[in-house]
JSON list of C-alpha atoms in Angstrom, two decimals:
[
{"chain": "G", "resi": 226, "resn": "MET", "atom": "CA", "xyz": [182.15, 115.48, 149.46]},
{"chain": "G", "resi": 227, "resn": "ILE", "atom": "CA", "xyz": [178.47, 115.32, 150.40]},
{"chain": "G", "resi": 228, "resn": "ASP", "atom": "CA", "xyz": [176.33, 113.98, 147.56]},
{"chain": "G", "resi": 229, "resn": "VAL", "atom": "CA", "xyz": [173.00, 115.18, 148.98]},
{"chain": "G", "resi": 230, "resn": "ALA", "atom": "CA", "xyz": [172.53, 117.84, 151.66]},
{"chain": "G", "resi": 231, "resn": "VAL", "atom": "CA", "xyz": [169.15, 117.90, 153.42]},
{"chain": "G", "resi": 232, "resn": "ILE", "atom": "CA", "xyz": [168.87, 121.40, 154.87]},
{"chain": "G", "resi": 233, "resn": "ASP", "atom": "CA", "xyz": [168.11, 121.53, 158.59]},
{"chain": "G", "resi": 234, "resn": "TYR", "atom": "CA", "xyz": [166.75, 124.85, 159.89]},
{"chain": "G", "resi": 235, "resn": "GLY", "atom": "CA", "xyz": [164.83, 123.32, 162.78]},
{"chain": "G", "resi": 236, "resn": "MET", "atom": "CA", "xyz": [161.49, 122.82, 161.03]},
{"chain": "G", "resi": 237, "resn": "GLY", "atom": "CA", "xyz": [160.16, 119.39, 160.10]},
{"chain": "G", "resi": 238, "resn": "ASN", "atom": "CA", "xyz": [161.02, 115.70, 160.31]},
{"chain": "G", "resi": 239, "resn": "LEU", "atom": "CA", "xyz": [164.15, 115.70, 158.21]},
{"chain": "G", "resi": 240, "resn": "ARG", "atom": "CA", "xyz": [165.24, 112.20, 159.13]},
{"chain": "G", "resi": 241, "resn": "SER", "atom": "CA", "xyz": [162.37, 110.67, 157.14]},
{"chain": "G", "resi": 242, "resn": "VAL", "atom": "CA", "xyz": [163.56, 112.60, 154.08]},
{"chain": "G", "resi": 243, "resn": "SER", "atom": "CA", "xyz": [167.18, 111.54, 154.50]},
{"chain": "G", "resi": 244, "resn": "LYS", "atom": "CA", "xyz": [166.24, 107.91, 155.18]},
{"chain": "G", "resi": 245, "resn": "ALA", "atom": "CA", "xyz": [164.10, 107.80, 152.03]},
{"chain": "G", "resi": 246, "resn": "ILE", "atom": "CA", "xyz": [167.00, 109.14, 149.95]},
{"chain": "G", "resi": 247, "resn": "GLU", "atom": "CA", "xyz": [169.39, 106.66, 151.52]},
{"chain": "G", "resi": 248, "resn": "HIS", "atom": "CA", "xyz": [166.93, 103.90, 150.65]},
{"chain": "G", "resi": 249, "resn": "VAL", "atom": "CA", "xyz": [166.85, 104.73, 146.93]},
{"chain": "G", "resi": 250, "resn": "ALA", "atom": "CA", "xyz": [170.55, 105.68, 146.71]},
{"chain": "G", "resi": 251, "resn": "PRO", "atom": "CA", "xyz": [172.53, 103.72, 149.35]},
{"chain": "G", "resi": 252, "resn": "GLN", "atom": "CA", "xyz": [175.76, 104.44, 147.49]},
{"chain": "G", "resi": 253, "resn": "LEU", "atom": "CA", "xyz": [175.48, 108.20, 148.07]},
{"chain": "G", "resi": 254, "resn": "LYS", "atom": "CA", "xyz": [176.59, 110.22, 151.08]},
{"chain": "G", "resi": 255, "resn": "VAL", "atom": "CA", "xyz": [173.55, 112.01, 152.53]},
{"chain": "G", "resi": 256, "resn": "ALA", "atom": "CA", "xyz": [173.86, 114.61, 155.29]},
{"chain": "G", "resi": 257, "resn": "VAL", "atom": "CA", "xyz": [171.19, 116.41, 157.32]},
{"chain": "G", "resi": 258, "resn": "THR", "atom": "CA", "xyz": [172.91, 119.71, 157.97]},
{"chain": "G", "resi": 259, "resn": "GLY", "atom": "CA", "xyz": [172.38, 123.25, 159.19]},
{"chain": "G", "resi": 260, "resn": "ASP", "atom": "CA", "xyz": [175.91, 124.28, 158.19]},
{"chain": "G", "resi": 261, "resn": "PRO", "atom": "CA", "xyz": [175.88, 126.74, 155.25]},
{"chain": "G", "resi": 262, "resn": "GLU", "atom": "CA", "xyz": [179.36, 125.61, 154.19]},
{"chain": "G", "resi": 263, "resn": "VAL", "atom": "CA", "xyz": [178.24, 121.99, 153.90]},
{"chain": "G", "resi": 264, "resn": "VAL", "atom": "CA", "xyz": [175.23, 123.08, 151.87]},
{"chain": "G", "resi": 265, "resn": "MET", "atom": "CA", "xyz": [177.48, 125.07, 149.54]},
{"chain": "G", "resi": 266, "resn": "ARG", "atom": "CA", "xyz": [179.83, 122.12, 148.99]},
{"chain": "G", "resi": 267, "resn": "ALA", "atom": "CA", "xyz": [177.13, 119.48, 148.45]},
{"chain": "G", "resi": 268, "resn": "ALA", "atom": "CA", "xyz": [176.53, 118.17, 144.93]},
{"chain": "G", "resi": 269, "resn": "ARG", "atom": "CA", "xyz": [172.76, 118.53, 145.27]},
{"chain": "G", "resi": 270, "resn": "VAL", "atom": "CA", "xyz": [170.37, 119.92, 147.86]},
{"chain": "G", "resi": 271, "resn": "VAL", "atom": "CA", "xyz": [166.98, 119.01, 149.33]},
{"chain": "G", "resi": 272, "resn": "PHE", "atom": "CA", "xyz": [165.04, 121.81, 151.03]},
{"chain": "G", "resi": 273, "resn": "PRO", "atom": "CA", "xyz": [162.18, 120.34, 153.11]},
{"chain": "G", "resi": 274, "resn": "GLY", "atom": "CA", "xyz": [160.11, 121.82, 155.91]},
{"chain": "G", "resi": 275, "resn": "GLN", "atom": "CA", "xyz": [156.89, 121.77, 157.87]},
{"chain": "G", "resi": 276, "resn": "GLY", "atom": "CA", "xyz": [155.09, 124.38, 159.94]},
{"chain": "G", "resi": 277, "resn": "ALA", "atom": "CA", "xyz": [154.25, 128.05, 159.47]},
{"chain": "G", "resi": 278, "resn": "MET", "atom": "CA", "xyz": [156.10, 129.90, 156.74]},
{"chain": "G", "resi": 279, "resn": "PRO", "atom": "CA", "xyz": [156.95, 132.96, 158.89]},
{"chain": "G", "resi": 280, "resn": "ASP", "atom": "CA", "xyz": [158.63, 130.66, 161.44]},
{"chain": "G", "resi": 281, "resn": "CYS", "atom": "CA", "xyz": [160.51, 128.81, 158.69]},
{"chain": "G", "resi": 282, "resn": "MET", "atom": "CA", "xyz": [161.78, 132.02, 157.11]},
{"chain": "G", "resi": 283, "resn": "ARG", "atom": "CA", "xyz": [162.84, 133.40, 160.50]},
{"chain": "G", "resi": 284, "resn": "GLU", "atom": "CA", "xyz": [164.69, 130.23, 161.52]},
{"chain": "G", "resi": 285, "resn": "MET", "atom": "CA", "xyz": [166.47, 129.95, 158.18]},
{"chain": "G", "resi": 286, "resn": "GLN", "atom": "CA", "xyz": [167.65, 133.56, 158.50]},
{"chain": "G", "resi": 287, "resn": "ALA", "atom": "CA", "xyz": [168.69, 133.15, 162.15]},
{"chain": "G", "resi": 288, "resn": "ARG", "atom": "CA", "xyz": [170.80, 130.10, 161.31]},
{"chain": "G", "resi": 289, "resn": "GLY", "atom": "CA", "xyz": [172.62, 131.86, 158.47]},
{"chain": "G", "resi": 290, "resn": "LEU", "atom": "CA", "xyz": [171.21, 129.57, 155.82]},
{"chain": "G", "resi": 291, "resn": "ARG", "atom": "CA", "xyz": [169.39, 132.03, 153.59]},
{"chain": "G", "resi": 292, "resn": "GLU", "atom": "CA", "xyz": [172.27, 132.84, 151.24]},
{"chain": "G", "resi": 293, "resn": "ALA", "atom": "CA", "xyz": [173.36, 129.20, 151.05]},
{"chain": "G", "resi": 294, "resn": "VAL", "atom": "CA", "xyz": [169.83, 128.16, 150.04]},
{"chain": "G", "resi": 295, "resn": "ILE", "atom": "CA", "xyz": [169.66, 130.89, 147.40]},
{"chain": "G", "resi": 296, "resn": "ALA", "atom": "CA", "xyz": [173.07, 129.95, 146.00]},
{"chain": "G", "resi": 297, "resn": "ALA", "atom": "CA", "xyz": [172.17, 126.26, 145.91]},
{"chain": "G", "resi": 298, "resn": "ALA", "atom": "CA", "xyz": [168.87, 126.96, 144.13]},
{"chain": "G", "resi": 299, "resn": "ARG", "atom": "CA", "xyz": [170.79, 128.89, 141.48]},
{"chain": "G", "resi": 300, "resn": "SER", "atom": "CA", "xyz": [173.65, 126.48, 140.93]},
{"chain": "G", "resi": 301, "resn": "LYS", "atom": "CA", "xyz": [172.89, 122.79, 141.56]},
{"chain": "G", "resi": 302, "resn": "PRO", "atom": "CA", "xyz": [170.09, 120.20, 141.46]},
{"chain": "G", "resi": 303, "resn": "PHE", "atom": "CA", "xyz": [167.61, 121.47, 144.04]},
{"chain": "G", "resi": 304, "resn": "LEU", "atom": "CA", "xyz": [164.48, 119.79, 145.41]},
{"chain": "G", "resi": 305, "resn": "GLY", "atom": "CA", "xyz": [162.00, 121.74, 147.54]},
{"chain": "G", "resi": 306, "resn": "ILE", "atom": "CA", "xyz": [159.43, 119.86, 149.63]},
{"chain": "G", "resi": 307, "resn": "CYS", "atom": "CA", "xyz": [156.25, 121.30, 151.24]},
{"chain": "G", "resi": 308, "resn": "ILE", "atom": "CA", "xyz": [157.24, 124.63, 152.87]},
{"chain": "G", "resi": 309, "resn": "GLY", "atom": "CA", "xyz": [160.46, 124.25, 150.87]},
{"chain": "G", "resi": 310, "resn": "LEU", "atom": "CA", "xyz": [158.31, 124.82, 147.78]},
{"chain": "G", "resi": 311, "resn": "GLN", "atom": "CA", "xyz": [156.38, 127.75, 149.23]},
{"chain": "G", "resi": 312, "resn": "MET", "atom": "CA", "xyz": [159.48, 129.62, 150.41]},
{"chain": "G", "resi": 313, "resn": "LEU", "atom": "CA", "xyz": [160.83, 129.78, 146.85]},
{"chain": "G", "resi": 314, "resn": "PHE", "atom": "CA", "xyz": [158.09, 132.24, 145.83]},
{"chain": "G", "resi": 315, "resn": "ASP", "atom": "CA", "xyz": [157.86, 135.99, 146.31]},
{"chain": "G", "resi": 316, "resn": "ARG", "atom": "CA", "xyz": [155.36, 136.20, 149.16]},
{"chain": "G", "resi": 317, "resn": "SER", "atom": "CA", "xyz": [152.98, 134.16, 151.28]},
{"chain": "G", "resi": 318, "resn": "GLU", "atom": "CA", "xyz": [149.54, 135.05, 152.58]},
{"chain": "G", "resi": 319, "resn": "GLU", "atom": "CA", "xyz": [150.52, 133.18, 155.74]},
{"chain": "G", "resi": 320, "resn": "GLY", "atom": "CA", "xyz": [151.72, 135.98, 157.98]},
{"chain": "G", "resi": 321, "resn": "ASP", "atom": "CA", "xyz": [152.10, 138.22, 154.92]},
{"chain": "G", "resi": 322, "resn": "VAL", "atom": "CA", "xyz": [155.76, 137.23, 154.80]},
{"chain": "G", "resi": 323, "resn": "ALA", "atom": "CA", "xyz": [158.24, 137.60, 151.95]},
{"chain": "G", "resi": 324, "resn": "GLY", "atom": "CA", "xyz": [159.73, 134.43, 150.52]},
{"chain": "G", "resi": 325, "resn": "LEU", "atom": "CA", "xyz": [163.08, 133.96, 148.81]},
{"chain": "G", "resi": 326, "resn": "GLY", "atom": "CA", "xyz": [161.86, 135.37, 145.49]},
{"chain": "G", "resi": 327, "resn": "LEU", "atom": "CA", "xyz": [163.52, 132.63, 143.43]},
{"chain": "G", "resi": 328, "resn": "LEU", "atom": "CA", "xyz": [160.27, 131.87, 141.58]},
{"chain": "G", "resi": 329, "resn": "PRO", "atom": "CA", "xyz": [157.74, 134.59, 140.70]},
{"chain": "G", "resi": 330, "resn": "GLY", "atom": "CA", "xyz": [154.37, 134.19, 142.36]},
{"chain": "G", "resi": 331, "resn": "LYS", "atom": "CA", "xyz": [152.55, 134.07, 145.66]},
{"chain": "G", "resi": 332, "resn": "VAL", "atom": "CA", "xyz": [151.31, 131.52, 148.20]},
{"chain": "G", "resi": 333, "resn": "LEU", "atom": "CA", "xyz": [147.63, 131.55, 149.16]},
{"chain": "G", "resi": 334, "resn": "ARG", "atom": "CA", "xyz": [145.47, 129.81, 151.75]},
{"chain": "G", "resi": 335, "resn": "PHE", "atom": "CA", "xyz": [142.69, 127.53, 150.60]},
{"chain": "G", "resi": 336, "resn": "PRO", "atom": "CA", "xyz": [139.68, 129.93, 150.59]},
{"chain": "G", "resi": 337, "resn": "ALA", "atom": "CA", "xyz": [136.98, 128.86, 153.05]},
{"chain": "G", "resi": 338, "resn": "ALA", "atom": "CA", "xyz": [134.13, 129.76, 150.68]},
{"chain": "G", "resi": 339, "resn": "ALA", "atom": "CA", "xyz": [135.44, 127.43, 147.98]},
{"chain": "G", "resi": 340, "resn": "MET", "atom": "CA", "xyz": [136.08, 124.39, 150.19]},
{"chain": "G", "resi": 341, "resn": "VAL", "atom": "CA", "xyz": [132.99, 122.40, 149.21]},
{"chain": "G", "resi": 342, "resn": "ASP", "atom": "CA", "xyz": [132.97, 119.13, 147.27]},
{"chain": "G", "resi": 343, "resn": "ALA", "atom": "CA", "xyz": [130.63, 118.11, 144.42]},
{"chain": "G", "resi": 344, "resn": "ARG", "atom": "CA", "xyz": [128.01, 116.90, 146.94]},
{"chain": "G", "resi": 345, "resn": "GLY", "atom": "CA", "xyz": [128.03, 120.22, 148.78]},
{"chain": "G", "resi": 346, "resn": "GLU", "atom": "CA", "xyz": [129.93, 118.83, 151.77]},
{"chain": "G", "resi": 347, "resn": "LYS", "atom": "CA", "xyz": [132.54, 120.99, 153.46]},
{"chain": "G", "resi": 348, "resn": "LEU", "atom": "CA", "xyz": [136.18, 120.05, 152.89]},
{"chain": "G", "resi": 349, "resn": "LYS", "atom": "CA", "xyz": [138.71, 120.27, 155.67]},
{"chain": "G", "resi": 350, "resn": "VAL", "atom": "CA", "xyz": [141.68, 122.60, 155.77]},
{"chain": "G", "resi": 351, "resn": "PRO", "atom": "CA", "xyz": [144.46, 121.64, 156.10]},
{"chain": "G", "resi": 352, "resn": "HIS", "atom": "CA", "xyz": [144.28, 119.42, 153.06]},
{"chain": "G", "resi": 353, "resn": "MET", "atom": "CA", "xyz": [145.60, 116.19, 154.52]},
{"chain": "G", "resi": 354, "resn": "GLY", "atom": "CA", "xyz": [145.94, 112.76, 152.97]},
{"chain": "G", "resi": 355, "resn": "TRP", "atom": "CA", "xyz": [146.43, 111.11, 149.59]},
{"chain": "G", "resi": 356, "resn": "ASN", "atom": "CA", "xyz": [145.57, 112.90, 146.39]},
{"chain": "G", "resi": 357, "resn": "GLU", "atom": "CA", "xyz": [146.21, 112.41, 142.68]},
{"chain": "G", "resi": 358, "resn": "VAL", "atom": "CA", "xyz": [148.95, 114.49, 141.09]},
{"chain": "G", "resi": 359, "resn": "HIS", "atom": "CA", "xyz": [148.55, 115.38, 137.42]},
{"chain": "G", "resi": 360, "resn": "GLN", "atom": "CA", "xyz": [151.73, 116.12, 135.50]},
{"chain": "G", "resi": 361, "resn": "ALA", "atom": "CA", "xyz": [151.60, 119.47, 133.71]},
{"chain": "G", "resi": 362, "resn": "MET", "atom": "CA", "xyz": [154.87, 119.05, 131.79]},
{"chain": "G", "resi": 363, "resn": "PRO", "atom": "CA", "xyz": [157.35, 116.33, 130.89]},
{"chain": "G", "resi": 364, "resn": "HIS", "atom": "CA", "xyz": [160.23, 116.34, 133.37]},
{"chain": "G", "resi": 365, "resn": "PRO", "atom": "CA", "xyz": [163.01, 113.91, 134.36]},
{"chain": "G", "resi": 366, "resn": "LEU", "atom": "CA", "xyz": [161.63, 113.76, 137.90]},
{"chain": "G", "resi": 367, "resn": "TRP", "atom": "CA", "xyz": [158.32, 112.38, 136.59]},
{"chain": "G", "resi": 368, "resn": "GLU", "atom": "CA", "xyz": [160.12, 109.53, 134.79]},
{"chain": "G", "resi": 369, "resn": "GLY", "atom": "CA", "xyz": [158.51, 106.18, 135.62]},
{"chain": "G", "resi": 370, "resn": "ILE", "atom": "CA", "xyz": [155.67, 107.81, 137.59]},
{"chain": "G", "resi": 371, "resn": "ALA", "atom": "CA", "xyz": [152.23, 107.25, 136.08]},
{"chain": "G", "resi": 372, "resn": "PRO", "atom": "CA", "xyz": [150.08, 110.34, 135.50]},
{"chain": "G", "resi": 373, "resn": "GLY", "atom": "CA", "xyz": [147.54, 110.64, 138.30]},
{"chain": "G", "resi": 374, "resn": "SER", "atom": "CA", "xyz": [149.72, 108.82, 140.83]},
{"chain": "G", "resi": 375, "resn": "ARG", "atom": "CA", "xyz": [148.76, 109.51, 144.43]},
{"chain": "G", "resi": 376, "resn": "PHE", "atom": "CA", "xyz": [151.03, 111.43, 146.80]},
{"chain": "G", "resi": 377, "resn": "TYR", "atom": "CA", "xyz": [150.65, 112.42, 150.45]},
{"chain": "G", "resi": 378, "resn": "PHE", "atom": "CA", "xyz": [149.75, 116.03, 151.31]},
{"chain": "G", "resi": 379, "resn": "VAL", "atom": "CA", "xyz": [149.58, 118.05, 154.53]},
{"chain": "G", "resi": 380, "resn": "HIS", "atom": "CA", "xyz": [149.07, 121.79, 153.89]},
{"chain": "G", "resi": 381, "resn": "SER", "atom": "CA", "xyz": [146.75, 124.76, 154.18]},
{"chain": "G", "resi": 382, "resn": "TYR", "atom": "CA", "xyz": [148.49, 126.96, 151.60]},
{"chain": "G", "resi": 383, "resn": "PHE", "atom": "CA", "xyz": [149.48, 126.44, 147.97]},
{"chain": "G", "resi": 384, "resn": "PRO", "atom": "CA", "xyz": [151.63, 128.34, 145.45]},
{"chain": "G", "resi": 385, "resn": "VAL", "atom": "CA", "xyz": [150.23, 130.40, 142.58]},
{"chain": "G", "resi": 386, "resn": "PRO", "atom": "CA", "xyz": [153.10, 130.87, 140.09]},
{"chain": "G", "resi": 387, "resn": "ALA", "atom": "CA", "xyz": [153.03, 134.14, 138.16]},
{"chain": "G", "resi": 388, "resn": "ASP", "atom": "CA", "xyz": [154.24, 132.23, 135.10]},
{"chain": "G", "resi": 389, "resn": "PRO", "atom": "CA", "xyz": [152.05, 129.21, 134.22]},
{"chain": "G", "resi": 390, "resn": "GLN", "atom": "CA", "xyz": [155.07, 127.61, 132.55]},
{"chain": "G", "resi": 391, "resn": "LEU", "atom": "CA", "xyz": [156.53, 127.03, 136.02]},
{"chain": "G", "resi": 392, "resn": "ILE", "atom": "CA", "xyz": [153.71, 124.61, 136.90]},
{"chain": "G", "resi": 393, "resn": "ALA", "atom": "CA", "xyz": [155.03, 121.04, 136.73]},
{"chain": "G", "resi": 394, "resn": "GLY", "atom": "CA", "xyz": [152.05, 119.39, 138.42]},
{"chain": "G", "resi": 395, "resn": "TYR", "atom": "CA", "xyz": [148.63, 120.10, 139.85]},
{"chain": "G", "resi": 396, "resn": "SER", "atom": "CA", "xyz": [146.03, 118.46, 142.04]},
{"chain": "G", "resi": 397, "resn": "LEU", "atom": "CA", "xyz": [142.34, 119.01, 142.82]},
{"chain": "G", "resi": 398, "resn": "TYR", "atom": "CA", "xyz": [140.96, 120.06, 146.23]},
{"chain": "G", "resi": 399, "resn": "PRO", "atom": "CA", "xyz": [138.29, 120.83, 145.15]},
{"chain": "G", "resi": 400, "resn": "PHE", "atom": "CA", "xyz": [139.63, 123.19, 142.48]},
{"chain": "G", "resi": 401, "resn": "SER", "atom": "CA", "xyz": [142.87, 122.81, 140.55]},
{"chain": "G", "resi": 402, "resn": "PHE", "atom": "CA", "xyz": [145.94, 124.07, 142.43]},
{"chain": "G", "resi": 403, "resn": "SER", "atom": "CA", "xyz": [149.62, 123.89, 141.55]},
{"chain": "G", "resi": 404, "resn": "CYS", "atom": "CA", "xyz": [151.48, 121.30, 143.59]},
{"chain": "G", "resi": 405, "resn": "ALA", "atom": "CA", "xyz": [154.79, 121.11, 141.72]},
{"chain": "G", "resi": 406, "resn": "ALA", "atom": "CA", "xyz": [156.97, 123.77, 140.15]},
{"chain": "G", "resi": 407, "resn": "ALA", "atom": "CA", "xyz": [160.06, 123.48, 137.96]},
{"chain": "G", "resi": 408, "resn": "ARG", "atom": "CA", "xyz": [162.58, 125.76, 136.34]},
{"chain": "G", "resi": 409, "resn": "ASP", "atom": "CA", "xyz": [166.11, 124.93, 135.20]},
{"chain": "G", "resi": 410, "resn": "ASN", "atom": "CA", "xyz": [167.78, 123.09, 138.12]},
{"chain": "G", "resi": 411, "resn": "ILE", "atom": "CA", "xyz": [164.88, 123.60, 140.56]},
{"chain": "G", "resi": 412, "resn": "PHE", "atom": "CA", "xyz": [162.07, 121.11, 141.12]},
{"chain": "G", "resi": 413, "resn": "ALA", "atom": "CA", "xyz": [159.76, 121.61, 144.09]},
{"chain": "G", "resi": 414, "resn": "VAL", "atom": "CA", "xyz": [156.63, 119.86, 145.33]},
{"chain": "G", "resi": 415, "resn": "GLN", "atom": "CA", "xyz": [153.88, 120.61, 147.84]},
{"chain": "G", "resi": 416, "resn": "PHE", "atom": "CA", "xyz": [153.39, 116.94, 148.72]},
{"chain": "G", "resi": 417, "resn": "HIS", "atom": "CA", "xyz": [155.75, 114.72, 150.71]},
{"chain": "G", "resi": 418, "resn": "PRO", "atom": "CA", "xyz": [157.58, 112.21, 148.47]},
{"chain": "G", "resi": 419, "resn": "GLU", "atom": "CA", "xyz": [159.24, 110.65, 151.52]},
{"chain": "G", "resi": 420, "resn": "LYS", "atom": "CA", "xyz": [155.74, 109.65, 152.76]},
{"chain": "G", "resi": 421, "resn": "SER", "atom": "CA", "xyz": [154.33, 108.67, 149.37]},
{"chain": "G", "resi": 422, "resn": "HIS", "atom": "CA", "xyz": [155.42, 105.04, 149.03]},
{"chain": "G", "resi": 423, "resn": "ALA", "atom": "CA", "xyz": [156.58, 103.82, 145.61]},
{"chain": "G", "resi": 424, "resn": "ALA", "atom": "CA", "xyz": [155.74, 106.96, 143.62]},
{"chain": "G", "resi": 425, "resn": "GLY", "atom": "CA", "xyz": [157.51, 109.19, 146.14]},
{"chain": "G", "resi": 426, "resn": "LEU", "atom": "CA", "xyz": [160.57, 106.97, 146.27]},
{"chain": "G", "resi": 427, "resn": "ARG", "atom": "CA", "xyz": [160.72, 106.98, 142.49]},
{"chain": "G", "resi": 428, "resn": "LEU", "atom": "CA", "xyz": [160.66, 110.78, 142.45]},
{"chain": "G", "resi": 429, "resn": "LEU", "atom": "CA", "xyz": [163.53, 110.88, 144.95]},
{"chain": "G", "resi": 430, "resn": "ALA", "atom": "CA", "xyz": [165.48, 108.32, 142.91]},
{"chain": "G", "resi": 431, "resn": "ASN", "atom": "CA", "xyz": [164.94, 110.45, 139.83]},
{"chain": "G", "resi": 432, "resn": "PHE", "atom": "CA", "xyz": [166.16, 113.52, 141.70]},
{"chain": "G", "resi": 433, "resn": "VAL", "atom": "CA", "xyz": [169.46, 112.04, 142.83]},
{"chain": "G", "resi": 434, "resn": "ALA", "atom": "CA", "xyz": [170.16, 110.87, 139.26]},
{"chain": "G", "resi": 435, "resn": "TRP", "atom": "CA", "xyz": [169.08, 114.15, 137.64]},
{"chain": "G", "resi": 436, "resn": "GLN", "atom": "CA", "xyz": [171.71, 116.20, 135.81]},
{"chain": "G", "resi": 437, "resn": "PRO", "atom": "CA", "xyz": [169.98, 119.42, 134.72]},
{"chain": "G", "resi": 438, "resn": "ALA", "atom": "CA", "xyz": [171.87, 121.20, 131.96]},
{"chain": "G", "resi": 439, "resn": "ALA", "atom": "CA", "xyz": [171.42, 124.60, 133.62]},
{"chain": "G", "resi": 440, "resn": "ALA", "atom": "CA", "xyz": [173.01, 123.59, 136.91]},
{"chain": "G", "resi": 441, "resn": "GLU", "atom": "CA", "xyz": [176.69, 124.25, 137.54]},
{"chain": "G", "resi": 442, "resn": "ILE", "atom": "CA", "xyz": [177.23, 120.96, 139.31]},
{"chain": "G", "resi": 443, "resn": "GLY", "atom": "CA", "xyz": [180.31, 119.03, 140.25]},
{"chain": "G", "resi": 444, "resn": "PRO", "atom": "CA", "xyz": [181.30, 115.63, 138.84]},
{"chain": "G", "resi": 445, "resn": "ALA", "atom": "CA", "xyz": [178.74, 112.87, 139.12]},
{"chain": "G", "resi": 446, "resn": "SER", "atom": "CA", "xyz": [179.30, 110.27, 141.79]},
{"chain": "G", "resi": 447, "resn": "SER", "atom": "CA", "xyz": [181.28, 107.28, 140.56]},
{"chain": "G", "resi": 448, "resn": "ALA", "atom": "CA", "xyz": [179.14, 104.96, 142.68]},
{"chain": "G", "resi": 449, "resn": "GLY", "atom": "CA", "xyz": [176.53, 104.48, 139.96]},
{"chain": "G", "resi": 450, "resn": "ARG", "atom": "CA", "xyz": [172.86, 105.28, 139.53]},
{"chain": "G", "resi": 451, "resn": "PRO", "atom": "CA", "xyz": [170.41, 104.98, 142.42]},
{"chain": "G", "resi": 452, "resn": "ARG", "atom": "CA", "xyz": [167.80, 102.30, 142.68]},
{"chain": "G", "resi": 453, "resn": "SER", "atom": "CA", "xyz": [164.48, 103.17, 141.08]},
{"chain": "G", "resi": 454, "resn": "PRO", "atom": "CA", "xyz": [161.71, 101.21, 142.79]},
{"chain": "G", "resi": 455, "resn": "ALA", "atom": "CA", "xyz": [159.11, 99.70, 140.51]},
{"chain": "G", "resi": 456, "resn": "LEU", "atom": "CA", "xyz": [155.66, 101.27, 140.69]}
]
């Protein structure tokens, strides 16, 4: 049985995600896979991605992964990363494309008129680099991560959940935007934990140990808990 399936639909550097998970949980079997059957059988799923959302949605559909992703997000511990967060929502302004509709809300581009810092200097889009993440709710995936820890971002769009209770974290660029969402067995982030050093590794370690009550998951691995790197 696969402990962690990292979904491969041809978009993004998935090896860095899988290697980071293997680092924090060397006892677990991690597979980068585009096979819907493997995704369905895995104990938990990571849904990463980079690039344009219309391309990501098209590739996922073409590879027969859409239903497997939806089923996984409804039934087992599920971590979305970057575009893997955005695709969970109803619709994106990028290409005016429909998402998976698993979380209510929309995805918007950083508005050019608002991209000015406190000194009046223009901010770049995409938002790229390290930024503080403020935790909006207690959650097992924030365990051991100090509020305001810095994570690595690369994005031009951000989610706007219809229900504020879905917001698990937010950042400032220059205004407050949601950068993490959570509901039941889903946790998803706009930043890249696999590129975010100790804080990112801790989040991944928390994910592979997480047993959300709402998820219909299989038996926990007998290999023990993953390593949680000190911050």
